[in-house]
XYZ file of C-alpha atoms in Angstrom:
578
model
C -18.292 13.930 -84.891
C -19.023 10.388 -83.858
C -21.243 8.138 -85.448
C -24.888 7.303 -84.504
C -23.050 3.421 -83.979
C -20.523 4.851 -82.187
C -23.056 6.423 -79.556
C -25.029 3.715 -79.285
C -22.282 1.066 -78.430
C -21.046 3.681 -75.888
C -24.394 3.654 -74.487
C -24.677 -0.094 -74.452
C -21.323 -0.593 -72.937
C -21.904 1.861 -69.597
C -25.378 0.567 -69.257
C -23.623 -3.386 -69.022
C -21.096 -1.980 -66.565
C -23.672 -0.896 -64.441
C -24.913 -4.180 -64.130
C -28.105 -3.365 -66.007
C -29.082 -6.865 -66.100
C -29.327 -7.788 -62.518
C -31.841 -6.634 -59.537
C -31.882 -2.716 -58.891
C -30.052 -2.204 -55.701
C -30.389 1.464 -54.176
C -27.990 3.608 -52.305
C -28.603 7.007 -50.815
C -25.122 8.468 -49.788
C -27.063 10.593 -47.245
C -29.980 8.986 -45.595
C -28.895 5.235 -46.308
C -27.453 2.887 -43.796
C -25.217 0.149 -44.237
C -26.142 -1.577 -40.857
C -30.013 -1.381 -41.165
C -30.607 -0.891 -45.040
C -31.839 -3.680 -47.297
C -31.134 -2.017 -50.673
C -34.771 -1.169 -51.679
C -36.012 2.910 -52.390
C -37.540 2.551 -48.667
C -34.482 0.869 -46.854
C -31.463 2.144 -49.056
C -27.842 1.401 -48.286
C -25.091 4.250 -47.891
C -22.493 2.682 -49.880
C -22.127 0.833 -53.173
C -19.521 -1.195 -51.783
C -21.329 -2.426 -48.897
C -24.312 -3.223 -51.715
C -22.209 -5.160 -53.859
C -20.730 -6.943 -50.866
C -23.836 -7.886 -49.694
C -26.125 -8.737 -53.203
C -23.194 -9.942 -55.124
C -21.596 -8.155 -58.468
C -24.610 -8.947 -60.793
C -26.734 -5.985 -59.693
C -27.867 -2.809 -60.826
C -26.941 -0.030 -58.859
C -28.752 3.294 -58.687
C -27.330 5.847 -56.224
C -27.910 9.519 -55.097
C -25.566 11.829 -52.986
C -28.682 13.912 -51.789
C -32.199 12.510 -50.326
C -33.717 15.404 -52.630
C -32.425 13.912 -55.722
C -33.660 11.610 -58.446
C -31.768 7.915 -58.227
C -29.434 7.483 -60.847
C -27.261 4.598 -62.495
C -24.115 4.362 -61.194
C -21.387 5.863 -63.254
C -18.791 3.310 -65.178
C -15.333 4.789 -63.303
C -17.442 4.269 -59.880
C -18.571 1.039 -60.897
C -14.784 0.017 -61.519
C -13.803 1.447 -58.160
C -16.481 -0.175 -56.295
C -15.834 -3.683 -57.934
C -11.955 -3.297 -57.093
C -12.832 -2.387 -53.976
C -15.162 -5.314 -53.271
C -12.657 -7.922 -54.793
C -9.794 -6.613 -53.013
C -11.858 -6.933 -49.861
C -12.770 -10.158 -50.599
C -9.341 -12.046 -51.139
C -8.315 -10.469 -47.787
C -11.219 -12.209 -46.130
C -10.620 -15.258 -48.028
C -6.935 -14.959 -47.162
C -8.128 -14.080 -43.369
C -10.273 -17.260 -43.312
C -7.537 -19.618 -44.505
C -5.242 -17.917 -41.830
C -8.092 -18.281 -39.206
C -8.342 -21.753 -40.327
C -4.793 -22.420 -40.050
C -4.457 -20.965 -36.607
C -7.239 -22.897 -35.286
C -6.187 -26.389 -36.418
C -2.616 -25.535 -34.999
C -4.332 -24.594 -31.575
C -6.517 -27.243 -31.892
C -3.472 -29.767 -32.410
C -1.560 -27.854 -29.987
C -4.345 -28.606 -27.435
C -4.257 -31.870 -28.274
C -1.075 -32.051 -27.606
C -0.900 -30.464 -23.968
C -3.880 -32.653 -23.387
C -1.907 -35.806 -24.037
C 1.006 -33.866 -21.994
C -1.331 -33.192 -19.308
C -2.681 -37.203 -19.350
C 0.647 -38.594 -19.444
C 2.114 -36.056 -16.459
C -0.205 -37.807 -14.551
C 1.180 -40.983 -14.657
C 4.486 -39.621 -13.241
C 4.420 -39.732 -9.653
C 7.563 -38.591 -7.457
C 9.033 -40.303 -5.024
C 11.615 -38.776 -2.679
C 15.117 -40.721 -3.169
C 15.799 -42.501 0.133
C 19.500 -43.336 -1.187
C 20.222 -39.781 -1.455
C 21.618 -37.809 1.684
C 18.702 -36.544 4.353
C 17.739 -33.426 3.807
C 18.143 -30.437 6.583
C 14.972 -28.904 7.176
C 15.687 -24.894 6.844
C 14.053 -21.624 6.587
C 15.295 -19.666 3.870
C 17.309 -17.145 5.892
C 18.813 -19.932 6.960
C 20.318 -21.609 3.723
C 23.619 -19.723 3.502
C 25.661 -22.470 5.544
C 23.829 -25.209 4.022
C 25.244 -24.745 0.286
C 26.199 -27.876 -1.432
C 24.087 -29.451 1.013
C 20.193 -31.195 0.276
C 17.577 -29.375 1.908
C 13.787 -29.179 2.491
C 11.943 -26.081 2.476
C 8.162 -24.849 2.554
C 6.648 -21.626 1.249
C 4.710 -19.873 -1.101
C 5.013 -19.535 -4.793
C 5.796 -15.687 -5.211
C 6.803 -15.911 -8.603
C 6.801 -18.448 -11.574
C 8.062 -19.127 -14.821
C 7.665 -22.210 -16.830
C 9.161 -23.382 -19.838
C 9.112 -26.539 -21.871
C 11.483 -28.585 -19.726
C 12.141 -26.417 -17.157
C 10.059 -24.771 -14.294
C 11.561 -21.401 -12.230
C 10.085 -20.534 -8.880
C 10.909 -17.799 -6.653
C 9.618 -19.507 -3.277
C 9.145 -17.133 -0.132
C 8.660 -18.232 3.485
C 8.383 -15.055 5.277
C 12.231 -15.103 6.068
C 13.418 -14.704 2.441
C 13.497 -15.436 -1.040
C 14.700 -18.263 -3.046
C 15.020 -19.344 -6.489
C 14.068 -22.822 -7.310
C 14.738 -24.613 -10.174
C 12.659 -27.756 -11.392
C 13.678 -30.065 -14.375
C 13.382 -33.494 -16.010
C 10.327 -35.575 -13.825
C 10.406 -32.589 -11.341
C 8.628 -30.432 -14.190
C 7.011 -32.860 -16.081
C 4.384 -34.228 -13.336
C 0.901 -33.117 -13.612
C 1.076 -30.519 -10.303
C 4.027 -28.987 -12.264
C 2.182 -28.225 -15.250
C -1.003 -26.624 -13.463
C 1.251 -25.017 -10.595
C -0.215 -21.390 -9.998
C 1.562 -18.696 -8.023
C 0.775 -18.269 -4.139
C 0.382 -22.256 -3.855
C 2.034 -23.886 -1.187
C 4.647 -26.151 -1.940
C 7.180 -28.737 -0.087
C 10.788 -28.380 -2.078
C 13.762 -31.092 -1.487
C 16.799 -30.558 -3.498
C 20.823 -29.139 -3.076
C 21.510 -25.759 -2.268
C 23.859 -24.363 -5.079
C 25.673 -20.857 -5.324
C 24.391 -18.983 -8.816
C 26.637 -19.538 -12.107
C 28.965 -16.627 -12.531
C 27.626 -13.709 -14.106
C 24.173 -14.588 -12.937
C 21.923 -13.412 -9.574
C 19.435 -14.760 -7.396
C 18.159 -13.807 -3.734
C 21.158 -14.848 -1.061
C 23.341 -15.476 -4.198
C 22.295 -19.150 -4.417
C 19.487 -21.593 -5.813
C 17.566 -24.851 -5.147
C 18.132 -27.513 -7.348
C 14.934 -29.543 -6.770
C 14.997 -33.521 -6.573
C 11.670 -33.835 -5.608
C 8.562 -31.982 -4.383
C 4.778 -31.416 -3.623
C 2.041 -29.023 -3.990
C 0.493 -28.949 -0.539
C -2.187 -26.323 -0.945
C -3.190 -25.188 -4.673
C -3.900 -21.664 -5.287
C -6.554 -20.794 -7.770
C -5.649 -19.970 -11.737
C -8.243 -18.453 -14.205
C -9.996 -15.059 -13.276
C -9.585 -16.050 -9.637
C -5.717 -16.093 -9.685
C -3.977 -14.251 -7.254
C -2.343 -11.691 -9.947
C -6.056 -11.168 -11.467
C -7.169 -9.592 -8.028
C -5.486 -6.684 -7.958
C -2.318 -4.501 -8.921
C -0.449 -1.262 -8.370
C -2.986 0.658 -10.020
C -5.850 -0.890 -8.159
C -8.320 1.866 -6.421
C -7.242 2.472 -2.638
C -10.371 1.202 -1.449
C -9.720 -2.439 -3.448
C -6.097 -2.780 -1.977
C -7.855 -1.958 1.295
C -10.792 -4.909 1.288
C -7.585 -6.873 -0.068
C -5.186 -6.112 2.669
C -4.897 -9.633 3.523
C -3.452 -10.260 0.004
C -1.662 -7.039 -0.479
C 0.616 -7.756 2.741
C 2.154 -10.756 0.555
C 3.564 -8.265 -1.804
C 7.472 -7.506 -1.294
C 7.152 -3.771 -0.161
C 4.077 -4.635 2.090
C 6.130 -7.397 3.665
C 9.166 -5.195 4.164
C 7.537 -2.448 5.577
C 5.918 -5.017 8.297
C 9.346 -6.532 8.836
C 11.346 -3.229 9.469
C 8.191 -2.617 11.866
C 9.030 -5.919 14.008
C 12.614 -4.952 13.994
C 11.910 -1.096 14.972
C 10.088 -2.710 18.091
C 12.532 -4.843 18.879
C 15.036 -1.945 18.612
C 13.301 0.155 20.809
C 12.722 -2.483 23.543
C 16.649 -3.093 23.442
C 17.419 0.382 23.643
C 15.073 0.957 26.484
C 16.325 -1.420 28.679
C 19.534 -0.433 27.858
C 18.469 2.848 29.278
C 16.770 1.117 32.414
C 13.374 1.403 31.436
C 10.992 -1.074 32.374
C 8.105 -2.460 30.526
C 4.338 -2.760 31.551
C 1.070 -3.602 30.020
C -1.568 -0.885 30.673
C -5.223 -1.777 30.665
C -6.898 -0.568 26.899
C -10.540 -0.371 28.694
C -10.581 2.960 30.744
C -13.254 5.318 32.661
C -11.062 8.453 32.498
C -9.737 10.737 29.492
C -6.275 11.680 28.776
C -6.260 14.169 25.487
C -9.848 15.411 25.814
C -13.745 13.721 25.337
C -14.358 14.399 21.676
C -11.597 11.566 20.689
C -13.260 9.208 22.953
C -14.736 5.603 21.608
C -17.088 4.914 24.205
C -18.861 1.673 24.947
C -20.899 0.158 27.751
C -19.046 -1.598 30.217
C -21.297 -4.286 32.374
C -23.580 -0.902 32.240
C -20.860 1.507 33.280
C -19.906 4.300 30.890
C -15.786 3.278 29.644
C -13.734 4.215 26.788
C -11.166 2.629 24.493
C -7.433 4.324 25.814
C -6.235 7.085 24.468
C -3.196 6.934 26.128
C -1.171 4.818 28.814
C 0.167 7.867 30.167
C -1.594 8.139 33.363
C -1.209 4.343 34.128
C 2.727 4.897 33.102
C 2.673 7.428 36.011
C 1.441 5.416 38.759
C 4.502 3.013 38.017
C 7.186 5.142 38.596
C 7.206 4.480 42.425
C 7.514 1.016 42.167
C 9.255 0.282 38.734
C 11.209 3.432 38.415
C 11.414 4.858 34.627
C 8.864 2.724 32.576
C 7.309 1.934 28.914
C 4.488 0.555 26.858
C 3.922 -0.799 23.431
C 0.278 -0.204 23.672
C -2.547 0.196 21.103
C -4.256 3.482 21.476
C -7.458 4.804 19.855
C -8.655 8.247 18.564
C -12.047 9.023 17.235
C -10.999 11.841 15.155
C -13.204 12.309 11.887
C -9.827 12.975 10.054
C -8.859 11.282 6.497
C -5.183 12.520 6.553
C -2.497 10.654 5.367
C -1.191 10.274 9.132
C -4.094 9.815 11.146
C -5.328 6.726 12.307
C -8.127 5.353 14.427
C -5.946 2.992 16.033
C -2.538 2.873 16.385
C 0.541 1.350 17.929
C 1.737 4.120 20.805
C 4.983 3.482 22.307
C 4.972 5.600 25.858
C 7.219 6.164 28.369
C 7.195 7.786 31.270
C 10.784 8.582 33.605
C 11.023 10.244 36.999
C 13.573 12.833 38.916
C 14.555 14.787 35.518
C 14.162 18.421 33.927
C 12.610 19.319 30.691
C 16.096 19.429 28.723
C 16.617 15.718 30.038
C 13.252 14.799 28.572
C 14.203 16.442 25.034
C 17.757 14.597 25.495
C 16.150 11.483 26.646
C 13.971 11.573 23.770
C 16.841 12.346 21.304
C 18.771 9.716 22.324
C 16.137 6.588 22.317
C 15.501 7.798 18.796
C 19.184 7.609 17.439
C 20.105 4.826 19.392
C 16.977 2.842 18.384
C 18.103 3.544 14.711
C 21.500 2.347 15.099
C 20.150 -0.833 16.841
C 18.004 -1.569 13.708
C 20.927 -0.564 11.598
C 22.833 -3.042 12.598
C 21.159 -5.903 11.416
C 22.122 -6.264 8.205
C 18.747 -7.381 6.465
C 17.108 -4.552 8.275
C 19.232 -2.111 6.717
C 19.038 -3.525 3.312
C 15.595 -3.665 3.670
C 15.287 0.429 4.868
C 17.380 1.182 1.807
C 15.294 -0.596 -0.545
C 12.140 1.232 0.703
C 13.812 4.441 1.515
C 17.060 4.627 -0.477
C 19.665 6.936 0.709
C 18.335 6.983 4.469
C 20.815 8.286 6.515
C 20.588 8.309 10.210
C 19.477 12.350 12.059
C 22.855 13.954 12.941
C 22.498 15.018 16.724
C 21.558 17.517 18.227
C 18.324 17.757 17.034
C 17.006 21.446 16.188
C 15.018 23.299 19.497
C 12.622 25.613 18.363
C 10.695 27.458 20.863
C 6.624 27.584 19.876
C 7.063 31.719 19.787
C 10.139 31.315 17.526
C 8.066 29.213 15.389
C 5.429 31.697 14.927
C 7.756 33.983 13.730
C 9.433 31.329 11.285
C 5.956 30.741 9.728
C 5.091 34.242 9.360
C 8.937 35.419 7.818
C 8.242 32.500 5.544
C 4.913 32.826 4.370
C 3.234 30.512 5.268
C 0.093 31.207 6.417
C -3.419 29.559 7.977
C -7.263 30.032 7.081
C -9.225 31.548 9.917
C -11.078 29.153 11.404
C -14.308 31.492 11.259
C -14.335 33.346 7.904
C -11.706 30.907 6.305
C -9.577 33.875 5.366
C -5.806 33.241 5.131
C -3.831 35.178 7.114
C -0.490 35.212 9.750
C -0.292 33.205 12.864
C -0.542 34.553 16.171
C 0.482 33.537 19.490
C -1.911 31.372 20.563
C -2.508 29.219 17.458
C -2.380 25.706 17.423
C -0.130 25.443 14.525
C -2.101 23.287 12.056
C -0.138 20.075 10.731
C 0.194 21.426 7.032
C 1.815 24.483 8.454
C 3.986 22.590 10.397
C 4.815 20.231 8.289
C 5.910 22.639 5.694
C 8.398 24.427 8.145
C 9.823 21.298 9.014
C 10.266 20.281 5.197
C 12.055 23.671 4.558
C 14.306 23.085 7.171
C 14.851 19.397 6.530
C 16.135 18.505 10.137
C 14.499 16.914 12.924
C 12.788 19.625 15.361
C 12.055 19.705 18.983
C 8.920 22.551 19.006
C 8.831 23.524 22.475
C 7.276 25.379 25.411
C 3.377 25.679 23.995
C 0.570 27.994 25.299
C -1.204 26.401 27.854
C -4.499 26.786 26.458
C -3.760 24.533 23.876
C -2.397 21.853 25.739
C -3.596 18.788 28.079
C -4.188 19.590 31.655
C -1.508 17.788 33.360
C 1.147 19.417 31.746
C 3.331 21.510 33.876
C 3.678 25.470 33.538
C 7.238 26.858 32.873
C 8.428 28.304 35.986
C 8.257 32.114 35.870
C 6.037 32.171 32.434
C 3.117 30.184 33.517
C 1.178 30.914 30.368
C 3.576 28.236 28.626
C 4.001 24.802 29.273
C 7.165 22.591 29.382
C 5.851 20.247 26.411
C 7.555 19.268 23.419
C 6.702 17.502 19.898
C 9.461 15.928 17.932
C 8.756 16.826 14.205
C 10.381 14.813 11.246
C 10.747 16.019 7.889
C 8.231 14.379 5.300
C 5.948 13.358 8.169
C 5.697 16.329 10.873
C 4.779 15.206 14.375
C 6.098 11.750 15.383
C 6.382 12.152 19.094
C 4.441 14.457 21.801
C 5.621 14.817 25.780
C 5.753 17.152 28.153
C 7.210 17.395 32.028
C 3.946 16.587 34.559
C 2.298 18.515 36.902
C 4.140 17.349 40.314
C 1.992 19.477 43.032
C -1.442 18.243 43.945
C -2.627 21.749 44.720
C -1.681 22.418 40.875
C -3.132 19.251 39.543
C -6.332 19.974 41.517
C -6.464 23.609 39.882
C -5.868 22.146 36.289
C -8.953 19.727 36.875
C -11.129 22.558 37.940
C -10.075 24.837 34.864
C -10.591 22.140 32.328
C -14.239 21.362 33.935
C -13.011 17.923 34.884
C -14.136 15.866 37.517
C -11.521 14.945 40.076
C -13.207 12.221 41.447
C -12.570 9.362 38.964
C -8.680 10.761 38.769
C -8.351 9.698 42.051
C -5.751 6.944 42.010
C -3.574 9.595 39.211
C -3.906 12.557 42.014
C -2.346 10.076 44.773
C 0.710 10.271 42.765
C 1.302 13.641 43.998
C 0.067 12.849 47.399
C 2.119 9.746 48.486
C 5.864 11.030 47.375
C 5.626 13.424 44.296
C 8.436 13.742 42.028
C 9.191 15.809 38.882
C 8.673 13.381 36.088
C 7.879 13.675 32.452
C 6.874 11.682 29.742
C 5.879 11.076 26.051
C 4.227 9.060 23.136
C 5.560 8.015 20.142
C 3.513 7.006 17.081
C 4.918 3.936 15.576
C 3.162 3.970 12.243
C 4.281 7.845 11.932
C 8.061 6.727 13.048
C 7.580 4.116 10.001
C 6.325 6.594 7.722
C 9.232 8.601 7.865
C 11.896 5.822 8.206
C 10.727 4.084 5.111
C 9.369 7.124 3.293
C 5.805 5.993 2.951
C 3.223 8.335 1.890
C 0.641 7.379 4.357
C 0.679 5.627 7.998
C -1.461 3.338 6.862
C 0.941 1.481 4.825
C 2.555 0.857 8.434
C -0.263 -0.665 10.111
C -0.994 -4.590 9.541
C -4.683 -3.752 8.997
C -5.156 0.011 9.296
C -8.411 1.383 10.989
C -9.370 4.889 9.855
C -12.778 6.591 9.734
C -15.314 4.129 8.231
C -12.795 1.473 7.940
C -12.765 -1.731 9.945
C -12.216 -4.014 7.209
C -10.605 -6.643 7.185
């Protein structure tokens, strides 16, 4: 049995370990707060570690686990653990403080060196060496024959990588990309040190093939001997790279379209677009079609009044054109077969991925043809235009970049009667919602096949389809009824996998009396159309035509998800900015 002396000694030891001689600090593990507490009975801390960290080691810690319990001195073992934890934390804090001080000193020294470097850089003034061969001014696309020669190029800093002794620039001028190397004094100037992406620059140097095993756009690079900044772009928060990225919201990308078109993908689509239009023109000329420019401000409708943009024209009602077809028809007697590439406008309240309020409409009209002639012509124009486009190596490369594995469509295109399409949809379980009840059911003859069903069928067949001979009730007034089957029309839509309809066309009513009946059937006043009707009065002929949506064609060709990517500044419902 322990003696009285031993027990007293043990008690004294326990009291000394609890910090008995110091001020009392209270810890309530249930109700206390390390953030808001003060270590008093009224405002206790939550942990003993925090209490010792804040109040120091010489304190008398009184604790309780529950709010209803009495405060008791902290136990010997608990106090040891608390002291150990606090001392460990103190060592870590001290080390962190020392490390922070060291880093701050290093950063300050680096900043001072950079400031001295920048001050020294301001003293470096580049002067073009007149003793060197005179540089040839060139676009980037024209540098291949100028290798080993001195050239002068202009453009935007597309990408930038700065090292201690060298600066690497990927220059963009709209015709291509060029890797440029600034070294020596060229990389030491003040402008070189503060250079940012999207700044405009003038660079002079020698075009050299890239070293073996290295790659660069065009297979060469520019070794710069003189350069200057023409227009500096901002850095910091307003830097180009901070404005948006691939994950930015679609509305942000739309608002910043003027900047996003500087990206490689967007620019590639626009380059292909330009080449596609040139290729179409080349093909049309080959087929003896003459280009005309019809008006965009009109006083007649083509595709129905519900999609017209109406405006006041000097006190008269007028519209933005839905189609130039009627005007093209008037040109046939004087110019023969004609085409136009013109903007059309549709006030459709539609936000699908293939609709725009303003789109580029490639339209053509041909005289003295049959319905089969019309479809064959469309097929030839599409395929020959693609051949012309891909004969340009640069365009072929861009198309493959945007749509890897693209192959021109094979001829002949599948020709599918509308009634056969209805059967296909039903046989393959492609259903439609009832317009009134919303219930899902089979398609029936007379349906205007919805674009989703049409696209699903096209994707399943995975070939271009001439869907033809639609019912008269769902087509425009001017479309010619099928001889012997007047409930249906000589009409056609060209459907492409992944997009759906890209072309709509038909034979036109050639007989004047039949056209007048069509006006009456549709409730159209023939008076404003006198000039169109006159085409049947003064030497009519069998004729037909079509319209191709350029953005839809490009979406198919370049495999874009939406036609909005295929327009320079797309307009859709609610969007007319920028």
